XYZ file of C-alpha atoms in Angstrom:
491
model
C -7.235 17.921 -65.040
C -8.215 18.295 -68.697
C -11.901 18.627 -69.450
C -13.652 17.379 -72.592
C -14.686 19.609 -75.443
C -16.805 19.231 -78.516
C -20.367 18.027 -78.932
C -21.003 14.344 -79.536
C -17.613 13.153 -78.303
C -17.808 9.970 -76.230
C -15.340 11.014 -73.594
C -14.281 9.213 -70.440
C -15.084 12.230 -68.299
C -18.829 11.849 -68.743
C -19.228 8.275 -70.039
C -18.665 5.182 -67.864
C -16.582 2.399 -69.341
C -18.659 -0.081 -67.284
C -22.155 1.464 -66.929
C -24.624 0.414 -64.264
C -24.267 -0.862 -60.713
C -20.566 -1.651 -60.797
C -18.891 0.444 -58.085
C -15.513 0.444 -56.300
C -13.459 -0.719 -59.294
C -10.109 -2.417 -58.796
C -7.870 -3.351 -61.681
C -4.666 -5.280 -62.404
C -2.699 -6.081 -65.574
C -1.143 -9.348 -66.708
C 0.831 -8.841 -69.933
C -1.543 -7.185 -72.395
C -4.654 -8.110 -70.426
C -6.501 -6.127 -67.780
C -8.831 -7.591 -65.158
C -11.278 -5.622 -63.030
C -13.600 -6.403 -60.125
C -16.426 -4.461 -58.442
C -18.375 -4.493 -55.207
C -21.546 -6.629 -55.273
C -23.121 -5.957 -51.837
C -26.178 -8.179 -51.239
C -26.252 -9.609 -54.769
C -25.101 -13.162 -55.484
C -23.067 -14.470 -57.224
C -20.650 -11.934 -55.715
C -17.873 -9.776 -57.192
C -18.295 -9.419 -60.955
C -14.996 -9.794 -62.841
C -14.204 -8.227 -66.205
C -11.562 -8.460 -68.929
C -10.202 -5.835 -71.323
C -7.253 -5.309 -73.675
C -7.482 -1.519 -73.792
C -9.171 -0.403 -70.488
C -12.025 1.082 -72.525
C -14.032 -1.970 -73.652
C -14.856 -4.575 -71.012
C -16.420 -8.065 -71.131
C -17.724 -9.782 -68.019
C -15.895 -13.074 -67.483
C -18.135 -14.177 -64.650
C -18.335 -13.721 -60.890
C -15.734 -14.546 -58.242
C -17.996 -15.830 -55.467
C -20.203 -18.503 -56.998
C -20.579 -21.107 -54.194
C -22.138 -20.965 -50.755
C -18.776 -21.964 -49.272
C -17.513 -18.618 -50.560
C -20.561 -16.437 -49.897
C -23.065 -17.989 -47.474
C -26.693 -17.162 -48.180
C -28.662 -14.857 -45.968
C -27.643 -11.217 -46.370
C -29.374 -9.287 -43.618
C -30.172 -6.084 -45.456
C -29.653 -4.081 -48.631
C -26.227 -2.500 -49.149
C -24.551 -5.116 -46.976
C -22.789 -8.262 -48.149
C -19.520 -7.909 -50.090
C -17.637 -4.580 -50.076
C -14.826 -3.135 -52.163
C -12.649 -6.006 -53.436
C -9.110 -5.525 -54.723
C -7.643 -7.704 -57.499
C -3.912 -8.362 -57.814
C -1.686 -10.849 -59.680
C 1.622 -12.353 -58.594
C 3.646 -15.320 -59.860
C 0.817 -16.805 -61.934
C -1.883 -16.464 -59.273
C -4.768 -13.976 -59.066
C -5.756 -12.718 -55.648
C -9.005 -11.000 -54.749
C -9.279 -9.562 -51.232
C -12.585 -8.209 -49.982
C -14.833 -7.652 -46.971
C -17.919 -9.593 -45.962
C -19.731 -7.129 -43.694
C -22.237 -9.842 -42.769
C -19.465 -11.443 -40.700
C -18.346 -8.494 -38.613
C -16.387 -6.902 -41.399
C -14.105 -9.885 -41.870
C -11.360 -9.583 -44.504
C -10.985 -12.543 -46.844
C -8.789 -13.609 -49.774
C -9.689 -15.940 -52.651
C -7.300 -17.111 -55.367
C -7.379 -18.490 -58.884
C -4.971 -19.301 -61.693
C -7.673 -18.433 -64.269
C -9.556 -15.172 -63.624
C -12.681 -16.728 -65.116
C -12.575 -19.196 -62.221
C -13.019 -21.332 -60.355
C -11.885 -19.309 -57.362
C -10.817 -20.889 -54.078
C -12.725 -20.910 -50.843
C -11.851 -17.854 -48.769
C -8.872 -17.449 -46.490
C -10.364 -15.418 -43.612
C -8.376 -12.989 -41.497
C -10.398 -12.505 -38.347
C -10.099 -9.589 -35.981
C -9.547 -6.941 -38.686
C -12.729 -4.907 -38.270
C -13.130 -2.653 -41.282
C -13.634 -2.527 -45.036
C -11.842 -1.982 -48.356
C -8.785 -4.259 -48.082
C -5.754 -4.155 -50.386
C -2.870 -6.573 -50.955
C 0.717 -5.567 -51.780
C 4.087 -7.348 -51.579
C 7.172 -5.679 -50.097
C 10.617 -5.913 -51.642
C 11.393 -9.007 -49.518
C 8.278 -10.799 -50.784
C 6.266 -10.407 -47.616
C 2.560 -9.617 -48.088
C 0.778 -6.726 -46.387
C -2.943 -6.270 -46.090
C -3.949 -2.608 -45.886
C -7.518 -1.639 -45.060
C -9.916 0.990 -43.770
C -10.034 0.219 -40.067
C -13.169 0.651 -38.000
C -11.880 -1.149 -34.930
C -12.077 0.807 -31.686
C -8.707 -0.637 -30.655
C -7.054 1.401 -33.422
C -8.800 4.661 -32.638
C -6.212 7.479 -32.546
C -5.951 9.943 -29.662
C -8.057 12.470 -31.513
C -10.876 9.964 -31.574
C -11.159 9.800 -35.385
C -12.341 6.754 -37.274
C -11.898 5.372 -39.781
C -8.149 5.249 -40.274
C -5.933 3.338 -42.694
C -4.344 0.318 -41.030
C -1.949 -2.368 -42.161
C -0.914 -5.851 -41.100
C 1.540 -8.385 -42.526
C -0.087 -11.727 -43.420
C 0.966 -15.165 -44.518
C -1.335 -16.157 -47.366
C -0.021 -19.728 -47.524
C -0.925 -20.400 -43.906
C -3.837 -17.969 -43.756
C -2.638 -16.174 -40.655
C -1.712 -12.705 -39.460
C 1.965 -12.243 -38.569
C 1.458 -9.234 -36.307
C -1.117 -6.923 -34.816
C -2.514 -4.226 -37.160
C -1.087 -0.720 -36.953
C -2.315 2.652 -38.184
C -0.278 3.959 -41.152
C -2.394 6.945 -42.329
C -5.171 9.120 -40.955
C -6.026 10.768 -44.262
C -5.327 14.202 -45.697
C -7.949 15.961 -43.527
C -11.158 15.127 -45.323
C -13.844 12.839 -43.863
C -13.845 9.039 -44.132
C -10.382 8.011 -45.392
C -10.970 4.614 -47.006
C -10.353 2.499 -50.107
C -6.516 2.254 -49.734
C -4.328 0.909 -52.511
C -0.520 0.640 -52.476
C 1.812 0.817 -55.503
C 5.560 0.710 -55.954
C 6.950 3.220 -58.491
C 10.659 3.838 -58.515
C 11.925 4.423 -54.967
C 8.474 5.361 -53.658
C 5.476 3.548 -52.281
C 2.261 5.439 -53.158
C -0.835 5.143 -51.008
C -4.028 6.028 -52.888
C -7.166 6.640 -50.808
C -10.756 7.728 -51.156
C -11.821 10.560 -48.852
C -14.769 12.888 -48.282
C -17.409 10.145 -48.162
C -18.909 8.399 -51.184
C -21.483 11.141 -51.781
C -20.954 14.569 -53.400
C -17.778 15.248 -51.434
C -15.991 12.156 -52.702
C -12.343 12.617 -53.686
C -9.122 10.807 -54.548
C -6.073 11.553 -52.393
C -2.520 10.254 -52.398
C 0.473 10.032 -50.084
C 3.951 8.477 -50.478
C 6.715 6.895 -48.482
C 10.093 5.224 -49.013
C 8.760 2.210 -47.098
C 5.596 0.183 -47.552
C 4.545 0.842 -43.927
C 5.306 4.569 -43.917
C 5.658 7.178 -42.666
C 3.626 8.732 -45.502
C 3.605 12.302 -46.683
C 0.555 13.812 -48.363
C 0.596 15.121 -51.919
C 0.680 18.936 -51.939
C -2.243 18.993 -54.424
C -4.620 16.765 -52.445
C -7.286 15.901 -53.367
C -5.807 15.017 -56.732
C -9.290 14.415 -58.192
C -12.843 15.441 -57.215
C -15.991 16.900 -58.783
C -17.293 18.275 -55.524
C -18.963 21.715 -55.619
C -19.089 21.704 -59.433
C -21.892 21.438 -61.939
C -20.176 18.598 -63.767
C -22.607 15.903 -64.969
C -20.655 13.132 -63.203
C -20.423 13.433 -59.425
C -19.334 11.452 -56.320
C -16.036 10.604 -58.061
C -13.566 8.601 -56.012
C -12.568 5.146 -54.810
C -9.910 4.809 -57.486
C -7.265 2.246 -58.431
C -4.157 2.733 -60.595
C -2.610 0.413 -63.154
C 0.562 0.668 -65.253
C 0.199 0.003 -68.948
C 2.705 -2.131 -70.918
C 4.268 1.058 -72.353
C 5.010 2.471 -68.891
C 2.133 4.975 -68.850
C -0.475 4.813 -66.094
C -4.256 4.852 -65.930
C -6.902 5.145 -63.207
C -10.345 3.569 -62.782
C -12.753 5.202 -60.369
C -16.421 5.324 -59.502
C -18.844 8.116 -60.288
C -22.587 8.725 -60.574
C -24.759 10.510 -63.092
C -27.363 12.490 -61.134
C -30.330 14.036 -62.955
C -33.426 16.037 -62.127
C -33.984 18.970 -59.808
C -31.903 19.507 -56.663
C -30.357 17.534 -55.045
C -30.087 15.511 -58.258
C -30.940 11.828 -58.293
C -28.731 8.948 -59.345
C -30.576 5.719 -59.981
C -28.337 3.182 -61.753
C -25.785 3.163 -58.938
C -22.117 4.056 -58.847
C -20.451 3.233 -62.160
C -16.882 2.578 -63.358
C -15.032 5.414 -65.164
C -11.549 5.709 -66.708
C -8.874 8.411 -66.574
C -5.254 8.664 -67.589
C -2.453 9.503 -65.198
C 0.505 11.748 -65.857
C 3.333 12.212 -63.341
C 4.637 15.618 -62.231
C 7.324 16.148 -59.592
C 6.830 12.533 -58.495
C 3.058 12.799 -57.993
C 0.154 11.425 -60.059
C -1.961 13.957 -61.995
C -5.415 12.925 -63.231
C -6.619 13.722 -66.796
C -10.083 12.802 -68.039
C -9.628 13.529 -71.738
C -9.670 9.944 -73.012
C -11.876 9.422 -76.089
C -13.943 6.255 -75.901
C -15.084 3.911 -78.690
C -18.728 3.337 -79.483
C -20.972 2.893 -76.482
C -20.913 -0.510 -74.799
C -23.577 -2.829 -76.089
C -25.712 -3.243 -73.012
C -28.647 -4.855 -74.819
C -29.383 -8.543 -74.488
C -32.014 -11.150 -75.219
C -32.042 -14.275 -73.107
C -34.210 -17.238 -74.012
C -32.711 -19.357 -71.196
C -31.936 -22.117 -73.672
C -28.982 -23.357 -71.651
C -28.990 -24.752 -68.156
C -26.548 -22.128 -66.813
C -27.455 -18.507 -66.425
C -25.381 -15.740 -67.980
C -23.216 -14.100 -65.280
C -25.273 -10.919 -65.579
C -28.065 -12.599 -63.612
C -27.900 -12.331 -59.841
C -30.122 -12.979 -56.844
C -31.367 -9.901 -55.011
C -31.505 -11.613 -51.624
C -28.079 -13.239 -51.482
C -29.330 -16.671 -52.615
C -27.194 -18.179 -55.355
C -29.202 -18.973 -58.502
C -28.980 -22.630 -59.482
C -29.193 -24.499 -62.796
C -32.538 -24.763 -64.575
C -34.070 -26.909 -67.342
C -33.289 -25.656 -70.815
C -36.049 -23.807 -72.618
C -37.539 -21.277 -70.268
C -36.705 -20.288 -66.707
C -38.648 -21.609 -63.743
C -38.842 -18.923 -61.034
C -39.300 -19.519 -57.340
C -39.925 -16.973 -54.600
C -36.338 -15.688 -54.682
C -35.768 -12.645 -56.878
C -33.674 -13.223 -59.963
C -32.287 -9.880 -61.085
C -30.201 -8.075 -63.688
C -28.565 -4.695 -63.220
C -29.921 -1.655 -65.054
C -27.116 -0.388 -67.334
C -28.496 2.814 -68.905
C -30.330 6.034 -68.147
C -33.110 5.242 -70.634
C -34.103 1.646 -71.320
C -36.846 -0.923 -71.955
C -37.159 -4.352 -70.375
C -39.522 -7.091 -71.471
C -40.284 -10.376 -69.727
C -42.222 -12.935 -71.831
C -44.019 -15.000 -69.155
C -46.355 -17.948 -68.974
C -49.677 -16.670 -67.602
C -50.532 -19.943 -65.888
C -48.714 -19.013 -62.646
C -48.539 -15.681 -60.760
C -45.383 -13.699 -61.510
C -43.916 -10.266 -60.870
C -41.475 -7.943 -62.685
C -39.974 -5.433 -60.255
C -37.748 -2.386 -60.551
C -35.868 -2.644 -57.246
C -33.592 -0.300 -55.372
C -34.031 -2.192 -52.097
C -36.736 -4.063 -50.277
C -38.399 -0.806 -49.171
C -38.198 1.060 -52.479
C -39.617 -0.624 -55.586
C -42.225 -0.511 -58.322
C -43.553 -3.643 -59.999
C -46.065 -5.092 -62.412
C -47.658 -8.419 -61.470
C -49.649 -10.964 -63.429
C -52.041 -13.292 -61.600
C -54.271 -15.191 -63.959
C -55.919 -12.610 -66.164
C -55.279 -9.742 -63.706
C -52.345 -7.372 -64.236
C -51.548 -4.794 -61.556
C -48.958 -2.061 -61.017
C -47.858 -1.707 -57.394
C -45.423 0.599 -55.582
C -43.608 0.739 -52.264
C -41.795 3.790 -50.941
C -40.549 3.225 -47.403
C -43.533 2.275 -45.204
C -46.081 3.235 -47.855
C -47.417 0.657 -50.297
C -50.148 1.145 -52.885
C -51.797 -0.364 -55.903
C -51.449 2.138 -58.759
C -53.596 0.556 -61.467
C -54.912 -2.794 -62.645
C -56.053 -4.196 -65.999
C -57.240 -7.397 -67.565
C -54.713 -9.489 -69.499
C -55.564 -12.025 -72.203
C -53.697 -14.961 -73.643
C -51.565 -17.851 -72.390
C -48.329 -15.924 -72.735
C -48.055 -12.262 -71.738
C -45.160 -9.810 -72.062
C -44.635 -7.598 -68.995
C -42.916 -4.334 -69.941
C -41.207 -1.511 -68.063
C -39.457 1.516 -69.567
C -37.368 4.325 -68.136
C -38.254 7.453 -70.135
C -37.857 11.190 -69.795
C -39.159 12.689 -66.592
C -42.465 14.606 -66.629
C -41.803 16.142 -63.188
C -38.491 17.068 -61.523
C -37.132 13.586 -61.097
C -34.432 11.690 -63.046
C -36.969 9.772 -65.178
C -40.404 8.230 -65.278
C -40.874 4.480 -65.014
C -43.829 3.319 -67.038
C -45.343 -0.123 -66.827
C -47.399 -1.976 -69.411
C -48.043 -5.301 -71.060
C -48.315 -6.932 -74.449
C -51.000 -9.616 -74.746
C -53.493 -10.954 -77.256
C -55.042 -7.465 -77.400
C -51.764 -5.671 -78.205
C -49.529 -3.306 -76.208
C -50.883 -0.905 -73.619
C -49.507 1.170 -70.726
C -50.976 0.935 -67.231
C -49.066 3.526 -65.146
C -46.132 5.938 -65.150
C -44.379 6.600 -61.826
C -41.850 9.245 -60.742
C -38.355 7.724 -60.766
C -36.874 9.841 -57.986
C -38.341 7.540 -55.300
C -36.150 4.718 -56.635
C -32.929 6.732 -56.214
C -30.085 6.546 -53.738
C -30.753 10.129 -52.687
C -34.217 9.012 -51.428
C -33.547 5.453 -50.286
C -29.943 5.743 -49.099
C -27.425 2.934 -49.416
C -24.736 2.133 -51.943
C -26.564 0.388 -54.785
C -28.683 1.196 -57.843
C -31.651 -0.250 -59.668
C -32.014 -3.863 -60.699
C -34.805 -5.548 -62.675
C -36.014 -8.639 -60.879
C -38.393 -11.496 -61.631
C -40.043 -13.829 -59.138
C -42.995 -16.169 -58.641
C -45.722 -14.681 -56.456
C -46.822 -17.940 -54.868
C -45.724 -21.499 -54.190
C -46.183 -22.491 -57.837
C -43.047 -21.858 -59.951
C -43.541 -19.203 -62.630
C -42.088 -19.716 -66.101
C -40.253 -16.977 -68.007
C -39.980 -17.781 -71.697
C -37.488 -15.024 -72.483
C -36.212 -11.615 -71.321
C -35.024 -8.658 -73.377
C -33.224 -5.434 -72.354
C -32.720 -2.483 -74.710
C -31.154 0.919 -74.146
C -33.279 3.771 -75.432
C -31.291 6.471 -77.202
C -27.591 7.387 -77.017
C -26.109 8.638 -73.760
């Protein structure tokens, strides 16, 4: 692989093309257009979908799962919900296949003729216990669903799980045509998962993620003359990994390939940007990165020397003037946000959240002080910091596992108050400090600064990153006049 050189270059090796909590990327191309989806876990609407013309600059079209008939409310815990979708296109139809782990790891398929939606209700394939499904079509037009199997019935003689399994399906009738079979046990690293199949020339290539989605994460590949194997491993496996290096992007894996119109190939993959003292803390989740693919002796070779355009504009100001929310807004408890009256947002007890996109940032919520309201930086329900406003009382609170505490309180003045949180440089050994304050009739002032490491995946576990959520504290709806997010500095 080729490494970047030169100060100030915005290179794909260290800069995500889709920053923030957008993991497990899958991509397809239709003509000159590329479409990409990500895992969404407990957040609803589910499965963000993006569009690009160059693989480097992406615009969110919307979300795939926008109705309760597609994604029933009631996710049981953080880092559950919707896992690792794959997007494919065939004969004018887009297909997204994914896993709902709330339903025993069921594999489902939704379809659309327009990637912006609406998407169909799911076709559910029961009895395929596992995650990370992929769709591919054999030369005879038959469809195969390949996935990371966790079903005891498919456990090999050596006792290893997971394995990569495959089953032929009829998408028109929504049925399996056979019992699933094991096609690959991995190259020898832990946790073979995230399979994707591609036809190139006379070969079928099977791309997998191995090593676990932490620091040992890697991309591996095998190939076969037939879609169902037998597969032979690439001699250079893993073909891509940052494990055991000091590179600023780690946990690289769970990749997908796409062929460009000119016949060249590219790869999207996930990575994290850990910071702070050992073990390093990543806080915005697993992000989407880009690489180019060369081919040598019939095998893909990964290069990370792409030069990127100016940083994505992650800033936004939302005055909630329309009745429909921008697709960036999600619910943190699996409850689909509904329409609202124009001119301000009425909050209930369900969290309304937006993903953090940058390493340094500022978020402001301009709120009506007549009803109790909270602004929270959330990793999960057991790891969060927040600032609340209840009448004229502002308070900063924290929860880290079973420990909860009030950090500081202050008096607020005025009918409308701006609650503020910033991620700034760390004063200890963590990735950052999160400082909370407010702007009221008396001006701007800071109440508390808290160590950001406790809102990291390395502390809390799981598969997600930080979101910024707003909610009413009581039965009375709270009104948010506007919200603003700004990155701080260039990354």
